[in-house]
mmCIF file of C-alpha atoms in Angstrom:
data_model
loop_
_atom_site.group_PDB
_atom_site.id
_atom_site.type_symbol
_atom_site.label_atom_id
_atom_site.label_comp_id
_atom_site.label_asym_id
_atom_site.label_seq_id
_atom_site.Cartn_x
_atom_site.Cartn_y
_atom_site.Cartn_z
ATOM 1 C CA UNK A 29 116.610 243.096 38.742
ATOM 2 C CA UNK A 30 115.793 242.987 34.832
ATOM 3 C CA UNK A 31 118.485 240.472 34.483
ATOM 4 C CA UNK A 32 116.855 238.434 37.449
ATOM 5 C CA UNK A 33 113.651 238.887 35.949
ATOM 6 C CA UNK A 34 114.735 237.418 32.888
ATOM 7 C CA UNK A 35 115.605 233.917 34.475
ATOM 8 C CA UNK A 36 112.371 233.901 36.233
ATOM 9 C CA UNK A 37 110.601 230.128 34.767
ATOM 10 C CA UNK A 38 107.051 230.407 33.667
ATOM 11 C CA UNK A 39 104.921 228.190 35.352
ATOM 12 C CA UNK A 40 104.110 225.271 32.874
ATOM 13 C CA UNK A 41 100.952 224.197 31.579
ATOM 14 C CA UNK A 42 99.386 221.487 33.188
ATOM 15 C CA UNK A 43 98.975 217.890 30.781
ATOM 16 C CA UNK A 44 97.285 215.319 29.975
ATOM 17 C CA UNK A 45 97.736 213.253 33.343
ATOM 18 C CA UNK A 46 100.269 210.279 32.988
ATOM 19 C CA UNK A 47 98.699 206.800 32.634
ATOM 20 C CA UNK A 48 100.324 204.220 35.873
ATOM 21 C CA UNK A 49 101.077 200.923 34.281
ATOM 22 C CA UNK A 50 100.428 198.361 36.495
ATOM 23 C CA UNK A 51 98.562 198.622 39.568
ATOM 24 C CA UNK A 52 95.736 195.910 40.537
ATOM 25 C CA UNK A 53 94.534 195.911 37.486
ATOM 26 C CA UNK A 54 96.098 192.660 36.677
ATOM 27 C CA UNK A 55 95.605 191.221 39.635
ATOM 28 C CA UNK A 56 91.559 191.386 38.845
ATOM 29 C CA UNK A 57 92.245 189.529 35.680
ATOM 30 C CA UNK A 58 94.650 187.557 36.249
ATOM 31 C CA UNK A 59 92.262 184.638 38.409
ATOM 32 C CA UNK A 60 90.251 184.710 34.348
ATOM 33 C CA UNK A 61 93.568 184.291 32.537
ATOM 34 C CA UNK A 62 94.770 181.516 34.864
ATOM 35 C CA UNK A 63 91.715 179.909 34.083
ATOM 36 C CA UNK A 64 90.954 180.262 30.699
ATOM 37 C CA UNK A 65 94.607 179.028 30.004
ATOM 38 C CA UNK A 66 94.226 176.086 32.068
ATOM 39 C CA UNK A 67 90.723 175.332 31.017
ATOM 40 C CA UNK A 68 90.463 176.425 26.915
ATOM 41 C CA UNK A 69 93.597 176.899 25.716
ATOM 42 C CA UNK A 70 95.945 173.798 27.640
ATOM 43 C CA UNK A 71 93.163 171.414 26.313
ATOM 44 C CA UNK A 72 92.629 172.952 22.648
ATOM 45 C CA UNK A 73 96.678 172.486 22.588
ATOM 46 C CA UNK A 74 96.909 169.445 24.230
ATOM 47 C CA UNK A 75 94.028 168.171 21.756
ATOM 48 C CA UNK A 76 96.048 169.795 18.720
ATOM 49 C CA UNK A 77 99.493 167.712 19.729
ATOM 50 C CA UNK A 78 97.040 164.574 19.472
ATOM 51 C CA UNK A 79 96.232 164.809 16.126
ATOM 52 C CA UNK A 80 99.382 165.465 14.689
ATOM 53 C CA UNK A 81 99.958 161.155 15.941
ATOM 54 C CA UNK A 82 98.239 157.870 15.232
ATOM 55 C CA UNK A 83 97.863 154.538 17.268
ATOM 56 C CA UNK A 84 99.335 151.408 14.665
ATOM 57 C CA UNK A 85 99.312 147.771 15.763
ATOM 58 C CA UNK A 86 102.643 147.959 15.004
ATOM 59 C CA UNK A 87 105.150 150.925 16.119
ATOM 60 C CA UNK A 88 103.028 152.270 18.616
ATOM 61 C CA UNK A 89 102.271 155.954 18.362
ATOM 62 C CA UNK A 90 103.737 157.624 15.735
ATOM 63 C CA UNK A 91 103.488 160.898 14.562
ATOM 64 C CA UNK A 92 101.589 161.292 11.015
ATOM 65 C CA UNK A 93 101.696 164.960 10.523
ATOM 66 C CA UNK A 94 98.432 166.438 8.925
ATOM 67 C CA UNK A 95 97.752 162.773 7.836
ATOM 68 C CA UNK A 96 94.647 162.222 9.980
ATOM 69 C CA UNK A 97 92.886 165.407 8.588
ATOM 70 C CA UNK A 98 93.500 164.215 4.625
ATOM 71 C CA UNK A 99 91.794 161.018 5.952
ATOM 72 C CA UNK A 100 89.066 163.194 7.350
ATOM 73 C CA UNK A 101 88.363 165.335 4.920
ATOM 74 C CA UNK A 102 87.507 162.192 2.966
ATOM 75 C CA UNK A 103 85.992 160.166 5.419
ATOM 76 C CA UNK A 104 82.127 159.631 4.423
ATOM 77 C CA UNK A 105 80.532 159.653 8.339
ATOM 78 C CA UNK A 106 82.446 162.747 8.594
ATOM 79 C CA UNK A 107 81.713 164.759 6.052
ATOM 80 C CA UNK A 108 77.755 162.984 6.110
ATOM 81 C CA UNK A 109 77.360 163.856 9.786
ATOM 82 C CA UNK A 110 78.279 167.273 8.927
ATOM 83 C CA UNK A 111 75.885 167.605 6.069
ATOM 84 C CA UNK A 112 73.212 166.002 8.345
ATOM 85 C CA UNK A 113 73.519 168.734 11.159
ATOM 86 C CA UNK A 114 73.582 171.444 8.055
ATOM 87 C CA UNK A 115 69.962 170.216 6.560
ATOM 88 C CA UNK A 116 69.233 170.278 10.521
ATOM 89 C CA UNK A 117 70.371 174.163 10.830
ATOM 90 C CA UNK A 118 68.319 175.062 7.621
ATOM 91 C CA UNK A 119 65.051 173.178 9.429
ATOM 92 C CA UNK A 120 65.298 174.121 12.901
ATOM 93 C CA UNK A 121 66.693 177.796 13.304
ATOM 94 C CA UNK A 122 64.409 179.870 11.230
ATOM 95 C CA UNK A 123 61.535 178.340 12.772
ATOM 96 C CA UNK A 124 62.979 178.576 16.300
ATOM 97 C CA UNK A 125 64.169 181.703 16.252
ATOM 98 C CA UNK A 126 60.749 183.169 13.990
ATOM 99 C CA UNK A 127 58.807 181.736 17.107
ATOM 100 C CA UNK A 128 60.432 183.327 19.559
ATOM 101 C CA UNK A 129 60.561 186.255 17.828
ATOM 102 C CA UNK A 130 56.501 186.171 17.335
ATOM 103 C CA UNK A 131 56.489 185.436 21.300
ATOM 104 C CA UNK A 132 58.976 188.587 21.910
ATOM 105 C CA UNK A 133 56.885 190.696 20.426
ATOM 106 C CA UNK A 134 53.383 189.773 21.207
ATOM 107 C CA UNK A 135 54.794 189.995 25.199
ATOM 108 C CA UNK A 136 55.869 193.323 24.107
ATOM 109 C CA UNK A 137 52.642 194.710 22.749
ATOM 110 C CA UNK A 138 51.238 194.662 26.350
ATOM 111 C CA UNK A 139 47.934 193.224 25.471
ATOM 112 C CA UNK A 140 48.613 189.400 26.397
ATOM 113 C CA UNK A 141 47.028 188.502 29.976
ATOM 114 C CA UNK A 142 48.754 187.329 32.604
ATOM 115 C CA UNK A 143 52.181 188.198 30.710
ATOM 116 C CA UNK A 144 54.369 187.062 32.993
ATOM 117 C CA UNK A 145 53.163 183.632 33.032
ATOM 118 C CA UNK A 146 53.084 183.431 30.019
ATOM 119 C CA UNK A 147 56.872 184.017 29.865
ATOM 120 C CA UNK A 148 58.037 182.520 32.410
ATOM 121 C CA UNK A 149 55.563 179.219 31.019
ATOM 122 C CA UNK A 150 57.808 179.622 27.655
ATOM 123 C CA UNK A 151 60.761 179.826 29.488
ATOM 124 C CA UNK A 152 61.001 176.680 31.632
ATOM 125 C CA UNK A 153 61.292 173.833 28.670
ATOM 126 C CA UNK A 154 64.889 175.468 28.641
ATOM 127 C CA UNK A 155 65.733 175.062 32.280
ATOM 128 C CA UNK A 156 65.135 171.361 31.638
ATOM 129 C CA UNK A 157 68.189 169.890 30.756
ATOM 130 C CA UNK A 158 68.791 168.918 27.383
ATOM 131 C CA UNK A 159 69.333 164.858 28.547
ATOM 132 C CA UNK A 160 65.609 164.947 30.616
ATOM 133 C CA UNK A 161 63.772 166.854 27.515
ATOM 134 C CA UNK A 162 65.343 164.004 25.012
ATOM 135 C CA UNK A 163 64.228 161.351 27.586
ATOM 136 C CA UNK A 164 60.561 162.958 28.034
ATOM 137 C CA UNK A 165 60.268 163.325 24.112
ATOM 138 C CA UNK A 166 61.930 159.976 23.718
ATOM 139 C CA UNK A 167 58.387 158.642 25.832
ATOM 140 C CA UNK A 168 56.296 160.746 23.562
ATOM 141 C CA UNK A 169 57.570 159.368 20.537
ATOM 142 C CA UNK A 170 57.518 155.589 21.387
ATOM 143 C CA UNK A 171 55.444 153.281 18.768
ATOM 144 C CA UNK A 172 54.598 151.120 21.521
ATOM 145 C CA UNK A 173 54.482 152.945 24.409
ATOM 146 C CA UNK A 174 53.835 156.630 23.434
ATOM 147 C CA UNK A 175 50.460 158.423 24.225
ATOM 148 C CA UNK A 176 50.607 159.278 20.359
ATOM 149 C CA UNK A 177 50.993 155.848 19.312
ATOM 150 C CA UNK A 178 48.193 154.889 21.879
ATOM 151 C CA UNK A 179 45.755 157.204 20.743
ATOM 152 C CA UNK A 180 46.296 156.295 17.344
ATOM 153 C CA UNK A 181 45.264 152.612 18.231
ATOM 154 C CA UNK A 182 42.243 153.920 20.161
ATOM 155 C CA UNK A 183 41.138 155.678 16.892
ATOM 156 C CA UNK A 184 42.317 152.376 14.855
ATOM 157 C CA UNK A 185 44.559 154.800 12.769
ATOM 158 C CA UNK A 186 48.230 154.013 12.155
ATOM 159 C CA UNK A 187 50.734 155.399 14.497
ATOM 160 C CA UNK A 188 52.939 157.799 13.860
ATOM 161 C CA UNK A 189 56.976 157.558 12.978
ATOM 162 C CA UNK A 190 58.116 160.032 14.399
ATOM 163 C CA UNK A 191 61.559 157.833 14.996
ATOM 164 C CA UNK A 192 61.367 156.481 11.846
ATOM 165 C CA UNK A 193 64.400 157.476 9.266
ATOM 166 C CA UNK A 194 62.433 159.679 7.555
ATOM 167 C CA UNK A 195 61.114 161.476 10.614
ATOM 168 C CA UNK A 196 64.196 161.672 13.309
ATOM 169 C CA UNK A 197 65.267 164.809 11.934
ATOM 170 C CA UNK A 198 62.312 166.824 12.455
ATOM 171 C CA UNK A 199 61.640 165.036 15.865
ATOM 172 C CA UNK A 200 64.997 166.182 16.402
ATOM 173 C CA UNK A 201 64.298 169.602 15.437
ATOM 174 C CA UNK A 202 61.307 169.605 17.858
ATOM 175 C CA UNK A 203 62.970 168.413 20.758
ATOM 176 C CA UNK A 204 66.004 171.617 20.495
ATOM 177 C CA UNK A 205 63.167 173.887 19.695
ATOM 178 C CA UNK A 206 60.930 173.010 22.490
ATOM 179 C CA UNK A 207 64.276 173.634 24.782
ATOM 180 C CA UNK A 208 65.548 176.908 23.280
ATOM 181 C CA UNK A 209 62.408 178.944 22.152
ATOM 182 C CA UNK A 210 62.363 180.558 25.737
ATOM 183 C CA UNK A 211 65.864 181.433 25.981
ATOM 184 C CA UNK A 212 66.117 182.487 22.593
ATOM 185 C CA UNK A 213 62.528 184.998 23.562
ATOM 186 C CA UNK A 214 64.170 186.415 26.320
ATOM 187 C CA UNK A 215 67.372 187.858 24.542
ATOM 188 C CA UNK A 216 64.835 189.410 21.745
ATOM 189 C CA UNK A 217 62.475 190.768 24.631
ATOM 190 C CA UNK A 218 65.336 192.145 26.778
ATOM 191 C CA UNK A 219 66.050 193.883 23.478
ATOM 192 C CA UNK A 220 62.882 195.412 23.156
ATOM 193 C CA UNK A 221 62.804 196.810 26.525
ATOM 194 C CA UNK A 222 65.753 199.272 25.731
ATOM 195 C CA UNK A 223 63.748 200.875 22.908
ATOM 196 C CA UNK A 224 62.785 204.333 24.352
ATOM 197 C CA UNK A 225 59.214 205.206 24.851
ATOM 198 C CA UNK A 226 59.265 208.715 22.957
ATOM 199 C CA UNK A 227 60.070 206.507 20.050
ATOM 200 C CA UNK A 228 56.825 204.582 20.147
ATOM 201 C CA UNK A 229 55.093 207.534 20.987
ATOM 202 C CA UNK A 230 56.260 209.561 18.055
ATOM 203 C CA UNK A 231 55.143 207.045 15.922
ATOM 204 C CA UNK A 232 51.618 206.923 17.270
ATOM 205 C CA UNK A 233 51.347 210.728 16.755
ATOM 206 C CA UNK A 234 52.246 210.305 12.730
ATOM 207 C CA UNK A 235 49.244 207.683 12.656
ATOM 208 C CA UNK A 236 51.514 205.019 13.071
ATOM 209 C CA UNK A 237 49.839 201.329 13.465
ATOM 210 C CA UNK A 238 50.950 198.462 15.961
ATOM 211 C CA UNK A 239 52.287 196.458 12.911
ATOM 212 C CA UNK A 240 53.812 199.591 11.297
ATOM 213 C CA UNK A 241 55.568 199.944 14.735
ATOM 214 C CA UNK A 242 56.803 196.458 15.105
ATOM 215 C CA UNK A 243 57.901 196.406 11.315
ATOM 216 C CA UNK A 244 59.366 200.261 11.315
ATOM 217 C CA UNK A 245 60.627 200.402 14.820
ATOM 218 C CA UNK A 246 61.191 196.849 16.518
ATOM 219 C CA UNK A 247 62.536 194.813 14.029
ATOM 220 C CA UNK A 248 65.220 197.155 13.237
ATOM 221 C CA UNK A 249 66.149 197.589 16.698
ATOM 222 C CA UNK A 250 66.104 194.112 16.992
ATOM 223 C CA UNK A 251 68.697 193.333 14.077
ATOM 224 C CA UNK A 252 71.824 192.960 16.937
ATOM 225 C CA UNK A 253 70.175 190.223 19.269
ATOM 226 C CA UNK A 254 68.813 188.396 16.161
ATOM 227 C CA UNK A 255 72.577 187.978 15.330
ATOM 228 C CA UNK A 256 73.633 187.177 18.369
ATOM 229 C CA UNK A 257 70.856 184.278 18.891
ATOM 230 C CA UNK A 258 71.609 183.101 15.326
ATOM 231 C CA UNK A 259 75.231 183.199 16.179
ATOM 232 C CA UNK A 260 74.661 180.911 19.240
ATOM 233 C CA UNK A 261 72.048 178.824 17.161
ATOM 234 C CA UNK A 262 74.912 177.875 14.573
ATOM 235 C CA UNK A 263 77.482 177.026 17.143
ATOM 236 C CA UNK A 264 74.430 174.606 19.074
ATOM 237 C CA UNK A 265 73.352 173.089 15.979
ATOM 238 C CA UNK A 266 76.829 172.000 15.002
ATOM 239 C CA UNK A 267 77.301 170.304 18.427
ATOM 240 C CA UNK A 268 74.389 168.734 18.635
ATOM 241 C CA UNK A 269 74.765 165.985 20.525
ATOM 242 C CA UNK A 270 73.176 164.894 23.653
ATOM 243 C CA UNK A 271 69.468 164.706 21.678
ATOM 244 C CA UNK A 272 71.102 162.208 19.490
ATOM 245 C CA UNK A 273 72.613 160.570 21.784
ATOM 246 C CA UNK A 274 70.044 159.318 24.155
ATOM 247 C CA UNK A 275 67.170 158.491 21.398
ATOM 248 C CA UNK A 276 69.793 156.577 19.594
ATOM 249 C CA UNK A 277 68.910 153.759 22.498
ATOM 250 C CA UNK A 278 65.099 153.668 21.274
ATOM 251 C CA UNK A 279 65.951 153.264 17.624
ATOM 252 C CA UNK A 280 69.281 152.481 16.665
ATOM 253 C CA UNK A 281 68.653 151.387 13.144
ATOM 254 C CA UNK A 282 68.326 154.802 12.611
ATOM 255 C CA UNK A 283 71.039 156.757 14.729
ATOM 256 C CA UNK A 284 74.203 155.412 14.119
ATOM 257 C CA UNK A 285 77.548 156.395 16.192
ATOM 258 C CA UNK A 286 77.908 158.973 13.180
ATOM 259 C CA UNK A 287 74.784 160.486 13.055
ATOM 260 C CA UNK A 288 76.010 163.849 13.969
ATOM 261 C CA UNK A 289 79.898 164.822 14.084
ATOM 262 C CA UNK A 290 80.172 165.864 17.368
ATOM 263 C CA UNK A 291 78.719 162.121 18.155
ATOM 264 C CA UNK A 292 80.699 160.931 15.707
ATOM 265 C CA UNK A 293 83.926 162.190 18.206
ATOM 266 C CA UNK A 294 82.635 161.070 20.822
ATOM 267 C CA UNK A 295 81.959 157.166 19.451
ATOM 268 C CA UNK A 296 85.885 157.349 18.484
ATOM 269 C CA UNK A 297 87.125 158.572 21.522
ATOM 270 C CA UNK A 298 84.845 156.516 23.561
ATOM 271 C CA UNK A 299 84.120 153.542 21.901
ATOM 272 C CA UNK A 300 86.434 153.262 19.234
ATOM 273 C CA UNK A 301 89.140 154.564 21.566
ATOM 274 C CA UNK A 302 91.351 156.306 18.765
ATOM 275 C CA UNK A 303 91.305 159.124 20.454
ATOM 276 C CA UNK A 304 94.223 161.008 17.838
ATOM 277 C CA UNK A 305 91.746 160.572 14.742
ATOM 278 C CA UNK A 306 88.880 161.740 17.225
ATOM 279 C CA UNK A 307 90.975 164.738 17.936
ATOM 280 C CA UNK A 308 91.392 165.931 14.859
ATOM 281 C CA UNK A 309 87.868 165.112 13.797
ATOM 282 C CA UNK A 310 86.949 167.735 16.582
ATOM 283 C CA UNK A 311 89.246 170.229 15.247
ATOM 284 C CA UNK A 312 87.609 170.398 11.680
ATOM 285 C CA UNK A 313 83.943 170.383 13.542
ATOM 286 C CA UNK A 314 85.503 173.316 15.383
ATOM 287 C CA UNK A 315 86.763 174.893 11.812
ATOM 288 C CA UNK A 316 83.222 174.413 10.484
ATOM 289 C CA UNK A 317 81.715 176.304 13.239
ATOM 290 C CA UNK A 318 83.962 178.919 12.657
ATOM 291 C CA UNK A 319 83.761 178.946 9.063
ATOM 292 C CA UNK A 320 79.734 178.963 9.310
ATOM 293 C CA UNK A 321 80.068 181.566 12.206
ATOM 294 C CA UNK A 322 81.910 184.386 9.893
ATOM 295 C CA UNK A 323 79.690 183.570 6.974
ATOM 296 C CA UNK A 324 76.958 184.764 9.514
ATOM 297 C CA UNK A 325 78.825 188.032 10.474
ATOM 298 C CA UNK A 326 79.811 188.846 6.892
ATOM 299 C CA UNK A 327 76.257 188.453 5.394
ATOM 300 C CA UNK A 328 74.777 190.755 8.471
ATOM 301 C CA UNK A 329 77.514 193.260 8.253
ATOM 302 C CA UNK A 330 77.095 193.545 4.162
ATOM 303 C CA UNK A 331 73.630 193.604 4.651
ATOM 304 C CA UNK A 332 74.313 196.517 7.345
ATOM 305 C CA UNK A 333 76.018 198.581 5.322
ATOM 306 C CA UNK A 334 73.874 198.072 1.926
#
């Protein structure tokens, strides 16, 4: 019996259960995968192989290696169409996003009337689409046509230029704001909603202000979705391109085909119909973005941590 007894097993402790590989899992994401490789990635590579070639007169296609970026990197509409949309950046964001951040936080307070229409009234420019809101402001600005110039002549007082070469980027600028202000006030209000009461309240109880709140409270909590709108405002600014496009029919002396890079593409690929150089014009506008995109993370995360 002591001998059997020595033989007896002791139970064993029971582990960490084992993970199953597998499963549906994949079959959940697989539908994504199938499109985003059909959809992103088969383009993006297809639209890589064309700028590795170039179109000649003579010879046909023929592949030119990184010979069509060297010629972009020095081409003047490029690199002024880039420089354009980066003076149009510095203009338009701040103000955009300091607006709806001003509107974020005065819906927050609670002491606006009538609130909600009020939001949703700030809202709606951006569920206009971008090519009605250029055509409406397009109207607006006319020198001939527009209520502004037409009130000007009533007051015999010289009408504005708003399309004029000196003006078109700041008309610009108010055309994107007017669209994005709303959508750009929701993210930051969203935001504000998940700040918890007892925080607000514990502030009030030290003798904290409505300013000292916003300033002590709000804005920090609001540091993430200010990133995130700037984020998407760098990667819109860069493509601008449908504003351009459609006012460059009321004054085309001053939007040209290169006003903006991502125009600038599409006049090649369209119009020009060198569709390799217009390739690989879009893959340093993407590089930009990207570039400008990381400067933004790097500067918030520094900033973070400091």
């Amino acid at each position: 019996m002591a001998a059997t007894a020595a033989y007896v097993r002791k139970p064993r402790r029971a582990g960490p259960p084992r993970r199953r590989f597998g499963g549906p899992g994949p079959l959940f994401v697989a539908p994504f995968l199938i499109l985003f490789l059909l959809l992103f990635l088969a383009p993006l590579g297809y639209a890589a192989y064309l700028s590795l070639f170039q179109q000649r007169l003579i010879g046909g296609t023929v592949f030119v290696g990184l010979d069509n970026y060297v010629t972009a990197l020095k081409d003047p509409l490029l690199l002024h169409g880039v420089g354009r949309v980066a003076l149009f950046f510095v203009i338009q964001v701040p103000l955009m996003l300091l607006l709806a951040l001003g509107f974020a936080l005065a819906l927050d307070s609670g002491l606006l009337r009538l609130a909600r229409v009020i939001r949703l009234g700030i809202f709606v420019p951006y569920a206009v689409p971008s090519v009605v809101a250029a055509l409406m402001w397009g109207y607006l600005y006319g020198p001939d046509f527009g209520p502004f110039a037409q009130l000007s002549r009533e007051l015999d007082l010289p009408a504005p230029h708003f399309l004029s070469e000196g003006w078109m980027l700041g008309s610009l600028a108010n055309i994107v704001t007017w669209e994005f202000v709303g959508y750009n006030m929701i993210i930051l209000y969203a935001a504000l909603r998940t700040i918890p009461q007892d925080l607000y309240e514990a502030a009030a109880m030290d003798g904290a202000g409505a300013w000292r709140i916003a300033w002590s409270i709000k804005l920090p909590a609001l540091r993430p979705a200010l990133l995130l709108t700037l984020l998407f405002s760098v990667i819109g600014s860069f493509q601008l391109f449908n504003e351009p496009n459609l006012l460059m029919k009321i004054a085309p002396d001053v939007i040209s085909s290169s006003y903006t890079a991502n125009l600038y593409s599409y006049s090649l690929a369209f119009t020009g119909n060198q569709l390799n150089y217009a390739a690989t014009v879009s893959f340093l506008l993407g590089l930009v973005i990207v570039i400008a995109s990381y400067v933004v993370l790097l500067t918030a995360n520094r900033r973070r941590a400091a």
